[in-house]
mmCIF file with all atom_site columns, C-alpha atoms in Angstrom:
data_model
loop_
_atom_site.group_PDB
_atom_site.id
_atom_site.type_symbol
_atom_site.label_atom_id
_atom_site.label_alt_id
_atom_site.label_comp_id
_atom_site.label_asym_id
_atom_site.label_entity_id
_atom_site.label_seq_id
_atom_site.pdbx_PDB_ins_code
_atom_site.Cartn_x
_atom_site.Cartn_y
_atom_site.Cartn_z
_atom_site.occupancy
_atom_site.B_iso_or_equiv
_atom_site.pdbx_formal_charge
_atom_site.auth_seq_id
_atom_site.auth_comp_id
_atom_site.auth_asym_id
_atom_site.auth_atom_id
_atom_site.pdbx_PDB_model_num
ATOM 1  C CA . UNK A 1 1  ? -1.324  -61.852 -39.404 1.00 55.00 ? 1  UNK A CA 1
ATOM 2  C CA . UNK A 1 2  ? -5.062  -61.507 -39.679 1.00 54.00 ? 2  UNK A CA 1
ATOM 3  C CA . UNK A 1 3  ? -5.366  -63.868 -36.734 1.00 70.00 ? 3  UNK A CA 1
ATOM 4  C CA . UNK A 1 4  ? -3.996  -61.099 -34.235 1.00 89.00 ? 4  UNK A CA 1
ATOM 5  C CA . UNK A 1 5  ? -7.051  -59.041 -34.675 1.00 95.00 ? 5  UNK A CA 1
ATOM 6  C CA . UNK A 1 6  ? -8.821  -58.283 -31.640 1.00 95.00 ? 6  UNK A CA 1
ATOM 7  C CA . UNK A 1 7  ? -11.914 -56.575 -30.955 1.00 96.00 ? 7  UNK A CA 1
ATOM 8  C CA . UNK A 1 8  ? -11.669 -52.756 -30.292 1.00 96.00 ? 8  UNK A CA 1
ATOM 9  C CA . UNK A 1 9  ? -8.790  -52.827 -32.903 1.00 97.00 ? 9  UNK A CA 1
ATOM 10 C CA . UNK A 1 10 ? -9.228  -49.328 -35.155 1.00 96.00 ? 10 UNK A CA 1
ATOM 11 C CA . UNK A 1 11 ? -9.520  -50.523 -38.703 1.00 95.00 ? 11 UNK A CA 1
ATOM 12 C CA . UNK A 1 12 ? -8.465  -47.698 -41.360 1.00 95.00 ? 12 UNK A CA 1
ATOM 13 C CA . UNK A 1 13 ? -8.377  -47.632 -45.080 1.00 94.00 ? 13 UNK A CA 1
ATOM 14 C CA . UNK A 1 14 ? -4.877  -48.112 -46.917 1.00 95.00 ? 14 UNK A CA 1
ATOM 15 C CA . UNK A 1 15 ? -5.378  -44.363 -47.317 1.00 95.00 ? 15 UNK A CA 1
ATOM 16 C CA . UNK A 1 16 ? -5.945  -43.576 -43.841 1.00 95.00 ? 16 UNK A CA 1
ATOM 17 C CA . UNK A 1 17 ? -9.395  -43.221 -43.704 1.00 93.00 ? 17 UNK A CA 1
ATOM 18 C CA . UNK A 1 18 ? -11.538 -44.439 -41.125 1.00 91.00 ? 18 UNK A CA 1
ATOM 19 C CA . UNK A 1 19 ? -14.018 -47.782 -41.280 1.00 90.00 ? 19 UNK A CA 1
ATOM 20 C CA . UNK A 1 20 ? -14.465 -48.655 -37.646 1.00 90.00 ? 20 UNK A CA 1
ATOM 21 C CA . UNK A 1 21 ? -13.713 -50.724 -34.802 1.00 94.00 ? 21 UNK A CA 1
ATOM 22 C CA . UNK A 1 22 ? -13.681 -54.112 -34.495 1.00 95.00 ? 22 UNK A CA 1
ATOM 23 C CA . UNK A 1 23 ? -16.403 -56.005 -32.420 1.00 94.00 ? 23 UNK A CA 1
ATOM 24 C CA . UNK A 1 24 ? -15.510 -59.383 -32.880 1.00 95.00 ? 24 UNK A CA 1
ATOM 25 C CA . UNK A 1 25 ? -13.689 -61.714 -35.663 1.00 94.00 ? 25 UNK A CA 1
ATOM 26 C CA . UNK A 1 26 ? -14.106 -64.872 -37.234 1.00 91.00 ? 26 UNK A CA 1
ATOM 27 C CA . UNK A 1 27 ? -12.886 -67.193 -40.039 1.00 87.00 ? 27 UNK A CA 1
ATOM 28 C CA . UNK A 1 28 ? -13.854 -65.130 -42.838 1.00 90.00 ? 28 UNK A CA 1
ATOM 29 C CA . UNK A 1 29 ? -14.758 -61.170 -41.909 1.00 92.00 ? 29 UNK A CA 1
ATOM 30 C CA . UNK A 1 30 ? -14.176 -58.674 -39.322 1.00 94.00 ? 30 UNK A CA 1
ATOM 31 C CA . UNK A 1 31 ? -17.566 -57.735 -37.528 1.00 93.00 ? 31 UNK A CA 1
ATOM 32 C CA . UNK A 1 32 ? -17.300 -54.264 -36.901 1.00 91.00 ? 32 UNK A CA 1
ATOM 33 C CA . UNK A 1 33 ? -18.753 -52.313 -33.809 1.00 90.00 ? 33 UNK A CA 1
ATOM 34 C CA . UNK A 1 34 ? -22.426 -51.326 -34.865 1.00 82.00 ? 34 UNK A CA 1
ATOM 35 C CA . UNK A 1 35 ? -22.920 -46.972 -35.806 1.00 69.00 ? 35 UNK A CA 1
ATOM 36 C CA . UNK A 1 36 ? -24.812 -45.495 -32.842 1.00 63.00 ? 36 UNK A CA 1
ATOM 37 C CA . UNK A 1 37 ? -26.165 -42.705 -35.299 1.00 55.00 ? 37 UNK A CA 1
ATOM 38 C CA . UNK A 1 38 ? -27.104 -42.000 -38.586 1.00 57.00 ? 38 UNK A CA 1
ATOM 39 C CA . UNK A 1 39 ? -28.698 -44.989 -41.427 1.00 58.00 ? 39 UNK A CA 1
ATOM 40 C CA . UNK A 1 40 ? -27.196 -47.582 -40.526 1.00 59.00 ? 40 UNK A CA 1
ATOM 41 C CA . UNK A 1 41 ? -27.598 -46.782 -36.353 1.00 65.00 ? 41 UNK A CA 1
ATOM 42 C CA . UNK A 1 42 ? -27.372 -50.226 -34.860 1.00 68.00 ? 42 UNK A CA 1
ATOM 43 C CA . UNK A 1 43 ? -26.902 -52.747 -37.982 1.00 73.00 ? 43 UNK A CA 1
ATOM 44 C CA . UNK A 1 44 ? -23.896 -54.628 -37.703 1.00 78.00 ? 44 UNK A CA 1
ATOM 45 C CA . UNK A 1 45 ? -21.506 -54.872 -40.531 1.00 85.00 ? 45 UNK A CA 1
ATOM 46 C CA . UNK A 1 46 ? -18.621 -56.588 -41.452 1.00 89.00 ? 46 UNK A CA 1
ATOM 47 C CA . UNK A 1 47 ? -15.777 -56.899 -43.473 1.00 92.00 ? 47 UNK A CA 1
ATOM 48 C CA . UNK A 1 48 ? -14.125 -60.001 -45.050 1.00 92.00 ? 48 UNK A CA 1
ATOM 49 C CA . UNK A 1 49 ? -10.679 -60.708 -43.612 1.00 93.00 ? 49 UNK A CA 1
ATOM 50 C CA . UNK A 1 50 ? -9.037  -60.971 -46.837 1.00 92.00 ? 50 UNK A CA 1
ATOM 51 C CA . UNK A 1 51 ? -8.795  -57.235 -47.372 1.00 94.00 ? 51 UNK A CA 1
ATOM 52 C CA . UNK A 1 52 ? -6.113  -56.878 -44.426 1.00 95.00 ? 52 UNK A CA 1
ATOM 53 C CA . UNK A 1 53 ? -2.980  -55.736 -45.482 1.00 96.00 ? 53 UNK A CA 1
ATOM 54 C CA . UNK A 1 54 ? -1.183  -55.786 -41.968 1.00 96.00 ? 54 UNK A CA 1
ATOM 55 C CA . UNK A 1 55 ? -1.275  -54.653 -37.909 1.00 96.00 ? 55 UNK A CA 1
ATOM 56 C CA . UNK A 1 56 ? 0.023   -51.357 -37.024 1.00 93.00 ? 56 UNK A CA 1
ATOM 57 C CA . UNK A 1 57 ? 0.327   -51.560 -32.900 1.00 95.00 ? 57 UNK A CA 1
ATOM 58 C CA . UNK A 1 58 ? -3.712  -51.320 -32.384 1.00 96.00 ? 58 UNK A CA 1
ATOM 59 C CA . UNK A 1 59 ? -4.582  -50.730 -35.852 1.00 97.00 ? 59 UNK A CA 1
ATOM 60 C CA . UNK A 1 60 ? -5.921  -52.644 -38.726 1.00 97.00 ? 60 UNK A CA 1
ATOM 61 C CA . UNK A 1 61 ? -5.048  -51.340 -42.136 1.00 97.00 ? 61 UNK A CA 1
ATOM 62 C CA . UNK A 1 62 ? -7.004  -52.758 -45.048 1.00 95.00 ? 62 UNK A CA 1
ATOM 63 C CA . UNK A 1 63 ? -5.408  -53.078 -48.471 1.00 95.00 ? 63 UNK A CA 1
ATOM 64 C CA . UNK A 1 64 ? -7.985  -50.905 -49.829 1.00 93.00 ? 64 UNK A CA 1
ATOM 65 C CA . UNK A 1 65 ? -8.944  -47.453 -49.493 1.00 93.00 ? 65 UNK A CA 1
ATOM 66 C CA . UNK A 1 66 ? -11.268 -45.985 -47.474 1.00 89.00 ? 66 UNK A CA 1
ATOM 67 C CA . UNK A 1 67 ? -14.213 -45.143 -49.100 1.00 86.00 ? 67 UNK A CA 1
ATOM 68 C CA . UNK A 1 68 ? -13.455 -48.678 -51.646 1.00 88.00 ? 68 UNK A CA 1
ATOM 69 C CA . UNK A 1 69 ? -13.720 -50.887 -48.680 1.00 84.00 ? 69 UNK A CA 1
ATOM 70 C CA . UNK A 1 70 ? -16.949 -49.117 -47.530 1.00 78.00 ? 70 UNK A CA 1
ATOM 71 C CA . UNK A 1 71 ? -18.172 -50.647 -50.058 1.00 81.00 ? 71 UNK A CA 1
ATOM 72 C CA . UNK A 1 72 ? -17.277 -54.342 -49.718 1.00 77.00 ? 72 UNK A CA 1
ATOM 73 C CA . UNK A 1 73 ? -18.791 -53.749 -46.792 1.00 69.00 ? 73 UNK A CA 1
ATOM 74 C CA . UNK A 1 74 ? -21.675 -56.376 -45.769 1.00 69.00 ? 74 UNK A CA 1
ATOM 75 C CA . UNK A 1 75 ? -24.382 -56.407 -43.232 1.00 64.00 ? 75 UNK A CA 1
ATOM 76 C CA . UNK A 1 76 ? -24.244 -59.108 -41.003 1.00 61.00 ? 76 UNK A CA 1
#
C-alpha cells in the first residue's frame, strides 16, 4: 500500500487533520513538501512510512492523529 504514494499526495491525520503534501518518498519516510512560511519556512520534514494506515484516491491517511503525528515528525 505504502508503495503507491506519490509526491503531491495530501497526507491527513486519522482525524482529518492536515500534515502536508508529499515531496518525494523513500524506503523508510515520506518527505513532505517544505512550509513556505512561518518556523519551520523551508526545512524539510518527513515522516516515517510506517504510520500509513491506507490511500484514499489522492490522499494519504496516517494511523495517527493529526496533531500526534506532528510530532513524530523529523527534519530531514
Amino acid at each position: 500500500m505504502s508503495h503507491d504514494i506519490q509526491p503531491q499526495m495530501e497526507i491527513i491525520g486519522a482525524d482529518g487533520g492536515p500534515i502536508g503534501t508529499v515531496a518525494s518518498v523513500d524506503d523508510h519516510h515520506i518527505k513532505l513538501v517544505p512550509a513556505t512560511a512561518g518556523a519551520h519556512k523551508g526545512h524539510v520534514h518527513r515522516i516515517s512510512r510506517g504510520l500509513v494506515a491506507g490511500i484514499e484516491g489522492k490522499t494519504v491517511r496516517l494511523s495517527a492523529n493529526a496533531d500526534v503525528a506532528l510530532t513524530f515528525e523529523e527534519e530531514a
